[in-house]
């Protein structure tokens, strides 16, 4: 079997953002509300470990009576508004980057390093609920209307969306294509194409590839799953678009 060759960084990459997210199971208090008793102590330990590398911290405050978990509470940037960013909060850890810096060989160890920080910050073992790896890509199409965007999708993605019906006195307003698959290891892969905005806030065709798993628990399992998940998403990125469209990004 021939293994597909992965390009570590596409020169004209459509990548808007890549996101890894770790979600923890939450305890509940006597009133049935989610609670995170160990978070404040763990965050202090985590902060001490990360602050020399990620020097700019932003705290996102919510009123104390609002209990939403998981939620982001602290962001750690390399420098002010400089990617990548590590985010932590009750019930979650995320690692985010954009096309400017992203290469898997740098993003992968950054994820592992910060999961290790998180594990070392808590007094007890982490109760992991789910792992998510998500890639958001976009191509700006100027003033193209939804029908023109649909033609763009049909010409550049390996799918064909055709409506064999029409709505009287109506124009196509929004595109939203979604597909979900289950892999042999019970990972869930979600592929979507929608109308949207680029990171520059311009109208664009946006497509996302997300893979998640709710059975992975240990650091070793996470490390192995991440390598597999990246291979799946990388192959799917290439397999869902035409050869000509892929060549445009090289």
Short mmCIF file of C-alpha atoms in Angstrom, two decimals, residues 102-244:
data_model
loop_
_atom_site.label_atom_id
_atom_site.label_comp_id
_atom_site.label_asym_id
_atom_site.label_seq_id
_atom_site.Cartn_x
_atom_site.Cartn_y
_atom_site.Cartn_z
CA UNK A 102 1.38 25.93 11.92
CA UNK A 103 3.39 22.84 11.15
CA UNK A 104 2.33 19.50 12.61
CA UNK A 105 5.87 18.71 13.80
CA UNK A 106 5.67 21.80 16.04
CA UNK A 107 1.96 21.70 16.89
CA UNK A 108 1.97 18.06 18.03
CA UNK A 109 4.72 18.43 20.70
CA UNK A 110 3.07 21.69 21.85
CA UNK A 111 -0.15 19.76 22.51
CA UNK A 112 1.65 16.97 24.38
CA UNK A 113 3.66 19.47 26.43
CA UNK A 114 0.56 21.30 27.60
CA UNK A 115 -1.44 18.16 28.32
CA UNK A 116 1.51 17.07 30.47
CA UNK A 117 1.39 20.46 32.22
CA UNK A 118 -2.31 19.99 32.84
CA UNK A 119 -1.83 16.47 34.23
CA UNK A 120 0.95 17.69 36.53
CA UNK A 121 -1.20 20.60 37.73
CA UNK A 122 -4.06 18.52 39.14
CA UNK A 123 -3.84 16.63 42.44
CA UNK A 124 -5.76 13.66 40.98
CA UNK A 125 -5.89 11.90 37.62
CA UNK A 126 -7.73 13.74 34.87
CA UNK A 127 -11.14 12.34 33.99
CA UNK A 128 -11.10 12.92 30.25
CA UNK A 129 -14.41 13.13 28.44
CA UNK A 130 -13.35 13.88 24.86
CA UNK A 131 -10.47 14.87 22.60
CA UNK A 132 -11.05 17.01 19.51
CA UNK A 133 -8.74 18.00 16.63
CA UNK A 134 -10.27 20.50 14.20
CA UNK A 135 -9.01 22.26 11.07
CA UNK A 136 -10.81 25.31 9.68
CA UNK A 137 -9.99 26.28 6.08
CA UNK A 138 -11.42 29.05 3.92
CA UNK A 139 -11.16 30.60 0.47
CA UNK A 140 -12.38 34.13 -0.09
CA UNK A 141 -14.59 34.63 -3.16
CA UNK A 142 -15.16 38.35 -3.10
CA UNK A 143 -18.75 39.31 -3.85
CA UNK A 144 -19.81 35.84 -5.00
CA UNK A 145 -23.40 35.03 -4.13
CA UNK A 146 -24.43 31.66 -2.61
CA UNK A 147 -25.25 30.19 -6.04
CA UNK A 148 -21.78 31.12 -7.33
CA UNK A 149 -20.27 29.65 -4.18
CA UNK A 150 -22.20 26.43 -4.78
CA UNK A 151 -20.72 26.26 -8.29
CA UNK A 152 -17.28 26.83 -6.77
CA UNK A 153 -17.85 23.94 -4.36
CA UNK A 154 -19.04 21.61 -7.14
CA UNK A 155 -16.01 22.50 -9.28
CA UNK A 156 -13.34 22.19 -6.58
CA UNK A 157 -14.58 19.56 -4.14
CA UNK A 158 -15.18 15.92 -4.96
CA UNK A 159 -18.92 16.15 -4.54
CA UNK A 160 -21.85 17.35 -6.55
CA UNK A 161 -24.68 19.23 -4.86
CA UNK A 162 -27.78 19.54 -7.05
CA UNK A 163 -31.30 20.55 -6.07
CA UNK A 164 -33.92 18.80 -8.19
CA UNK A 165 -36.48 21.25 -6.90
CA UNK A 166 -36.98 24.99 -6.71
CA UNK A 167 -38.80 27.36 -4.41
CA UNK A 168 -40.99 29.89 -6.15
CA UNK A 169 -39.79 33.49 -5.91
CA UNK A 170 -36.80 32.46 -3.74
CA UNK A 171 -33.02 32.67 -4.14
CA UNK A 172 -30.42 30.47 -2.51
CA UNK A 173 -29.39 32.25 0.69
CA UNK A 174 -27.08 29.92 2.61
CA UNK A 175 -25.01 26.77 2.02
CA UNK A 176 -24.46 24.18 4.74
CA UNK A 177 -23.17 20.71 3.82
CA UNK A 178 -22.41 18.23 6.64
CA UNK A 179 -21.24 14.64 6.75
CA UNK A 180 -20.29 12.52 9.78
CA UNK A 181 -18.40 9.21 9.86
CA UNK A 182 -17.42 6.72 12.59
CA UNK A 183 -13.98 5.09 12.36
CA UNK A 184 -13.00 1.62 13.55
CA UNK A 185 -11.51 3.06 16.78
CA UNK A 186 -14.82 4.87 17.48
CA UNK A 187 -13.39 8.25 16.52
CA UNK A 188 -16.00 10.49 14.93
CA UNK A 189 -15.04 12.45 11.80
CA UNK A 190 -17.13 15.45 10.80
CA UNK A 191 -16.75 17.23 7.46
CA UNK A 192 -18.63 20.42 6.63
CA UNK A 193 -18.72 23.16 3.99
CA UNK A 194 -20.60 26.40 4.61
CA UNK A 195 -20.92 30.02 3.69
CA UNK A 196 -18.87 31.99 6.18
CA UNK A 197 -16.11 34.49 6.86
CA UNK A 198 -12.36 34.22 6.55
CA UNK A 199 -10.04 35.22 9.40
CA UNK A 200 -9.94 38.64 7.72
CA UNK A 201 -13.72 38.75 8.13
CA UNK A 202 -14.33 38.60 4.39
CA UNK A 203 -17.07 36.44 2.77
CA UNK A 204 -15.70 32.99 2.00
CA UNK A 205 -16.39 29.31 1.49
CA UNK A 206 -15.38 27.69 4.78
CA UNK A 207 -14.76 23.99 5.27
CA UNK A 208 -13.94 22.16 8.46
CA UNK A 209 -12.56 18.72 9.21
CA UNK A 210 -12.96 17.60 12.81
CA UNK A 211 -12.09 14.32 14.48
CA UNK A 212 -12.99 13.46 18.07
CA UNK A 213 -12.75 10.50 20.43
CA UNK A 214 -14.37 9.86 23.82
CA UNK A 215 -12.51 6.66 24.77
CA UNK A 216 -8.93 7.92 25.05
CA UNK A 217 -7.73 8.39 28.65
CA UNK A 218 -3.96 8.10 29.16
CA UNK A 219 -1.20 10.38 27.88
CA UNK A 220 0.27 7.52 25.83
CA UNK A 221 -3.14 6.87 24.24
CA UNK A 222 -3.56 10.58 23.53
CA UNK A 223 -0.15 10.78 21.84
CA UNK A 224 -0.92 7.78 19.63
CA UNK A 225 -4.43 8.99 18.81
CA UNK A 226 -3.18 12.44 17.83
CA UNK A 227 -0.80 10.98 15.27
CA UNK A 228 -3.58 8.85 13.83
CA UNK A 229 -6.09 11.73 13.93
CA UNK A 230 -3.69 14.02 12.08
CA UNK A 231 -3.15 11.39 9.40
CA UNK A 232 -6.93 11.04 8.94
CA UNK A 233 -7.51 14.80 8.69
CA UNK A 234 -4.55 15.34 6.38
CA UNK A 235 -5.68 12.58 4.01
CA UNK A 236 -9.26 13.83 4.10
CA UNK A 237 -8.17 17.38 3.25
CA UNK A 238 -6.52 16.09 0.08
CA UNK A 239 -9.19 13.51 -0.74
CA UNK A 240 -12.14 15.91 -0.57
CA UNK A 241 -10.77 18.46 -3.05
CA UNK A 242 -9.77 18.16 -6.69
CA UNK A 243 -6.14 17.78 -7.75
CA UNK A 244 -6.22 21.21 -9.41
#
